[in-house]
């Protein structure tokens, strides 16, 4: 759980607070905090609606159909094993790649996770 720079923040089209994530997943907020702590979800501190406080938020694209997007947890694990920081993972997941096509997170949402994981594994080489 870290703060991110404006460039990385701008790559992510929409963010959810932890209570919003909990509502979409149909679980308690404590479960969402556990997912973040276990590294199954990435959460960063962003300026809250009041413009001052720092609030933990998760990219909205990580949640779909009442669950964490298929393949995301494994991809996060691979990137962590490659030594990526949370900010670097977000940048990689949300940066457009013409050869994919689209961003890795979009590919995961479209059930094209095998190619995303292959590329994440290749980063370690």
PDB file of C-alpha atoms in Angstrom:
ATOM      1  CA  UNK A   1       0.000   0.000   0.000  1.00  0.00           C
ATOM      2  CA  UNK A   2       1.744   3.027  -1.311  1.00  0.00           C
ATOM      3  CA  UNK A   3       1.074   6.404  -2.810  1.00  0.00           C
ATOM      4  CA  UNK A   4       1.513   6.689  -6.557  1.00  0.00           C
ATOM      5  CA  UNK A   5       2.659   9.476  -8.826  1.00  0.00           C
ATOM      6  CA  UNK A   6       0.304  11.447 -11.063  1.00  0.00           C
ATOM      7  CA  UNK A   7       1.474   9.660 -14.237  1.00  0.00           C
ATOM      8  CA  UNK A   8       0.585   6.220 -12.880  1.00  0.00           C
ATOM      9  CA  UNK A   9      -2.618   7.538 -11.325  1.00  0.00           C
ATOM     10  CA  UNK A  10      -3.699   8.884 -14.721  1.00  0.00           C
ATOM     11  CA  UNK A  11      -3.301   5.438 -16.353  1.00  0.00           C
ATOM     12  CA  UNK A  12      -6.095   4.002 -14.196  1.00  0.00           C
ATOM     13  CA  UNK A  13      -9.495   5.139 -15.499  1.00  0.00           C
ATOM     14  CA  UNK A  14     -11.516   4.560 -12.303  1.00  0.00           C
ATOM     15  CA  UNK A  15     -10.859   3.795  -8.643  1.00  0.00           C
ATOM     16  CA  UNK A  16     -12.916   2.192  -5.879  1.00  0.00           C
ATOM     17  CA  UNK A  17     -12.619   2.679  -2.139  1.00  0.00           C
ATOM     18  CA  UNK A  18     -12.340  -0.481  -0.039  1.00  0.00           C
ATOM     19  CA  UNK A  19     -16.011  -0.252   1.046  1.00  0.00           C
ATOM     20  CA  UNK A  20     -16.999  -0.004  -2.639  1.00  0.00           C
ATOM     21  CA  UNK A  21     -14.888  -3.081  -3.451  1.00  0.00           C
ATOM     22  CA  UNK A  22     -16.498  -4.955  -0.549  1.00  0.00           C
ATOM     23  CA  UNK A  23     -19.957  -4.084  -1.840  1.00  0.00           C
ATOM     24  CA  UNK A  24     -19.138  -5.269  -5.375  1.00  0.00           C
ATOM     25  CA  UNK A  25     -17.648  -8.517  -4.069  1.00  0.00           C
ATOM     26  CA  UNK A  26     -20.430  -9.075  -1.531  1.00  0.00           C
ATOM     27  CA  UNK A  27     -17.985  -9.354   1.369  1.00  0.00           C
ATOM     28  CA  UNK A  28     -17.040  -7.379   4.474  1.00  0.00           C
ATOM     29  CA  UNK A  29     -14.460  -4.586   4.242  1.00  0.00           C
ATOM     30  CA  UNK A  30     -12.194  -6.636   6.522  1.00  0.00           C
ATOM     31  CA  UNK A  31     -12.060  -9.325   3.818  1.00  0.00           C
ATOM     32  CA  UNK A  32     -11.010  -6.740   1.226  1.00  0.00           C
ATOM     33  CA  UNK A  33      -8.282  -5.502   3.586  1.00  0.00           C
ATOM     34  CA  UNK A  34      -7.130  -9.110   3.927  1.00  0.00           C
ATOM     35  CA  UNK A  35      -6.991  -9.504   0.118  1.00  0.00           C
ATOM     36  CA  UNK A  36      -4.820  -6.384  -0.062  1.00  0.00           C
ATOM     37  CA  UNK A  37      -2.593  -7.551   2.789  1.00  0.00           C
ATOM     38  CA  UNK A  38      -2.160 -10.980   1.142  1.00  0.00           C
ATOM     39  CA  UNK A  39      -1.212  -9.331  -2.164  1.00  0.00           C
ATOM     40  CA  UNK A  40      -4.267 -10.563  -4.040  1.00  0.00           C
ATOM     41  CA  UNK A  41      -5.371  -6.991  -4.743  1.00  0.00           C
ATOM     42  CA  UNK A  42      -3.327  -3.830  -5.202  1.00  0.00           C
ATOM     43  CA  UNK A  43      -4.447  -0.800  -3.236  1.00  0.00           C
ATOM     44  CA  UNK A  44      -2.807   2.608  -3.132  1.00  0.00           C
ATOM     45  CA  UNK A  45      -3.363   5.743  -1.109  1.00  0.00           C
ATOM     46  CA  UNK A  46      -5.041   8.469  -3.131  1.00  0.00           C
ATOM     47  CA  UNK A  47      -6.514  11.801  -2.194  1.00  0.00           C
ATOM     48  CA  UNK A  48     -10.052  11.291  -0.931  1.00  0.00           C
ATOM     49  CA  UNK A  49     -13.201  13.142  -1.926  1.00  0.00           C
ATOM     50  CA  UNK A  50     -12.476  15.782   0.715  1.00  0.00           C
ATOM     51  CA  UNK A  51      -9.335  16.705  -1.244  1.00  0.00           C
ATOM     52  CA  UNK A  52      -7.059  16.207   1.743  1.00  0.00           C
ATOM     53  CA  UNK A  53      -7.168  12.764   3.333  1.00  0.00           C
ATOM     54  CA  UNK A  54      -5.372   9.790   1.787  1.00  0.00           C
ATOM     55  CA  UNK A  55      -7.784   6.922   1.150  1.00  0.00           C
ATOM     56  CA  UNK A  56      -6.917   3.350   0.144  1.00  0.00           C
ATOM     57  CA  UNK A  57      -8.307   2.680  -3.316  1.00  0.00           C
ATOM     58  CA  UNK A  58      -8.266  -0.211  -5.788  1.00  0.00           C
ATOM     59  CA  UNK A  59      -8.514   0.112  -9.590  1.00  0.00           C
ATOM     60  CA  UNK A  60     -12.138  -0.543 -10.593  1.00  0.00           C
ATOM     61  CA  UNK A  61     -10.936  -2.743 -13.476  1.00  0.00           C
ATOM     62  CA  UNK A  62      -9.707  -5.311 -10.935  1.00  0.00           C
ATOM     63  CA  UNK A  63     -13.314  -6.186 -10.012  1.00  0.00           C
ATOM     64  CA  UNK A  64     -15.783  -7.761 -12.413  1.00  0.00           C
ATOM     65  CA  UNK A  65     -18.960  -9.829 -12.104  1.00  0.00           C
ATOM     66  CA  UNK A  66     -18.856  -9.888  -8.303  1.00  0.00           C
ATOM     67  CA  UNK A  67     -15.285 -11.203  -8.040  1.00  0.00           C
ATOM     68  CA  UNK A  68     -11.658 -10.307  -8.567  1.00  0.00           C
ATOM     69  CA  UNK A  69     -10.891 -10.505 -12.302  1.00  0.00           C
ATOM     70  CA  UNK A  70      -9.713 -13.991 -13.287  1.00  0.00           C
ATOM     71  CA  UNK A  71      -5.937 -14.212 -13.615  1.00  0.00           C
ATOM     72  CA  UNK A  72      -5.200 -11.003 -11.715  1.00  0.00           C
ATOM     73  CA  UNK A  73      -3.957 -12.679  -8.522  1.00  0.00           C
ATOM     74  CA  UNK A  74      -1.518 -14.903 -10.433  1.00  0.00           C
ATOM     75  CA  UNK A  75      -0.293 -11.970 -12.503  1.00  0.00           C
ATOM     76  CA  UNK A  76       0.306  -9.860  -9.386  1.00  0.00           C
ATOM     77  CA  UNK A  77       2.244 -12.758  -7.849  1.00  0.00           C
ATOM     78  CA  UNK A  78       4.440 -13.090 -10.958  1.00  0.00           C
ATOM     79  CA  UNK A  79       5.148  -9.356 -11.033  1.00  0.00           C
ATOM     80  CA  UNK A  80       6.006  -9.310  -7.310  1.00  0.00           C
ATOM     81  CA  UNK A  81       8.358 -12.247  -7.865  1.00  0.00           C
ATOM     82  CA  UNK A  82       9.961 -10.186 -10.651  1.00  0.00           C
ATOM     83  CA  UNK A  83      10.649  -7.443  -8.082  1.00  0.00           C
ATOM     84  CA  UNK A  84       7.988  -4.975  -9.204  1.00  0.00           C
ATOM     85  CA  UNK A  85       6.732  -2.390  -6.702  1.00  0.00           C
ATOM     86  CA  UNK A  86       2.972  -1.765  -6.432  1.00  0.00           C
ATOM     87  CA  UNK A  87       3.352   1.362  -8.554  1.00  0.00           C
ATOM     88  CA  UNK A  88       5.358  -0.492 -11.212  1.00  0.00           C
ATOM     89  CA  UNK A  89       2.736  -3.252 -11.294  1.00  0.00           C
ATOM     90  CA  UNK A  90      -0.051  -0.726 -11.827  1.00  0.00           C
ATOM     91  CA  UNK A  91       1.937   0.969 -14.576  1.00  0.00           C
ATOM     92  CA  UNK A  92       2.583  -2.351 -16.337  1.00  0.00           C
ATOM     93  CA  UNK A  93      -1.014  -3.566 -15.960  1.00  0.00           C
ATOM     94  CA  UNK A  94      -2.555  -0.354 -17.310  1.00  0.00           C
ATOM     95  CA  UNK A  95      -0.092   0.625 -20.059  1.00  0.00           C
ATOM     96  CA  UNK A  96      -1.391   0.005 -23.572  1.00  0.00           C
ATOM     97  CA  UNK A  97       0.542  -2.585 -25.573  1.00  0.00           C
ATOM     98  CA  UNK A  98      -0.205  -2.686 -29.309  1.00  0.00           C
ATOM     99  CA  UNK A  99       1.060  -6.261 -29.575  1.00  0.00           C
ATOM    100  CA  UNK A 100      -1.429  -7.504 -26.946  1.00  0.00           C
ATOM    101  CA  UNK A 101      -3.601  -5.467 -28.076  1.00  0.00           C
ATOM    102  CA  UNK A 102      -4.710  -3.154 -25.286  1.00  0.00           C
ATOM    103  CA  UNK A 103      -3.475  -3.110 -21.719  1.00  0.00           C
ATOM    104  CA  UNK A 104      -2.720  -6.268 -19.728  1.00  0.00           C
ATOM    105  CA  UNK A 105      -5.617  -5.538 -17.365  1.00  0.00           C
ATOM    106  CA  UNK A 106      -7.988  -5.264 -20.316  1.00  0.00           C
ATOM    107  CA  UNK A 107      -6.706  -8.592 -21.623  1.00  0.00           C
ATOM    108  CA  UNK A 108      -7.371 -10.162 -18.206  1.00  0.00           C
ATOM    109  CA  UNK A 109     -10.908  -8.744 -18.218  1.00  0.00           C
ATOM    110  CA  UNK A 110     -11.412 -10.258 -21.695  1.00  0.00           C
ATOM    111  CA  UNK A 111     -10.260 -13.691 -20.455  1.00  0.00           C
ATOM    112  CA  UNK A 112      -6.912 -13.508 -22.275  1.00  0.00           C
ATOM    113  CA  UNK A 113      -4.921 -14.156 -19.105  1.00  0.00           C
ATOM    114  CA  UNK A 114      -2.602 -16.821 -20.510  1.00  0.00           C
ATOM    115  CA  UNK A 115      -0.823 -14.289 -22.724  1.00  0.00           C
ATOM    116  CA  UNK A 116      -0.653 -11.739 -19.898  1.00  0.00           C
ATOM    117  CA  UNK A 117       0.938 -14.294 -17.547  1.00  0.00           C
ATOM    118  CA  UNK A 118       3.382 -15.385 -20.258  1.00  0.00           C
ATOM    119  CA  UNK A 119       4.506 -11.777 -20.683  1.00  0.00           C
ATOM    120  CA  UNK A 120       4.784 -11.267 -16.925  1.00  0.00           C
ATOM    121  CA  UNK A 121       6.948 -14.407 -16.671  1.00  0.00           C
ATOM    122  CA  UNK A 122       9.159 -13.155 -19.523  1.00  0.00           C
ATOM    123  CA  UNK A 123       9.925  -9.983 -17.561  1.00  0.00           C
ATOM    124  CA  UNK A 124      11.959 -12.051 -15.086  1.00  0.00           C
ATOM    125  CA  UNK A 125      14.397 -13.158 -17.800  1.00  0.00           C
TER     126      UNK A 125
END
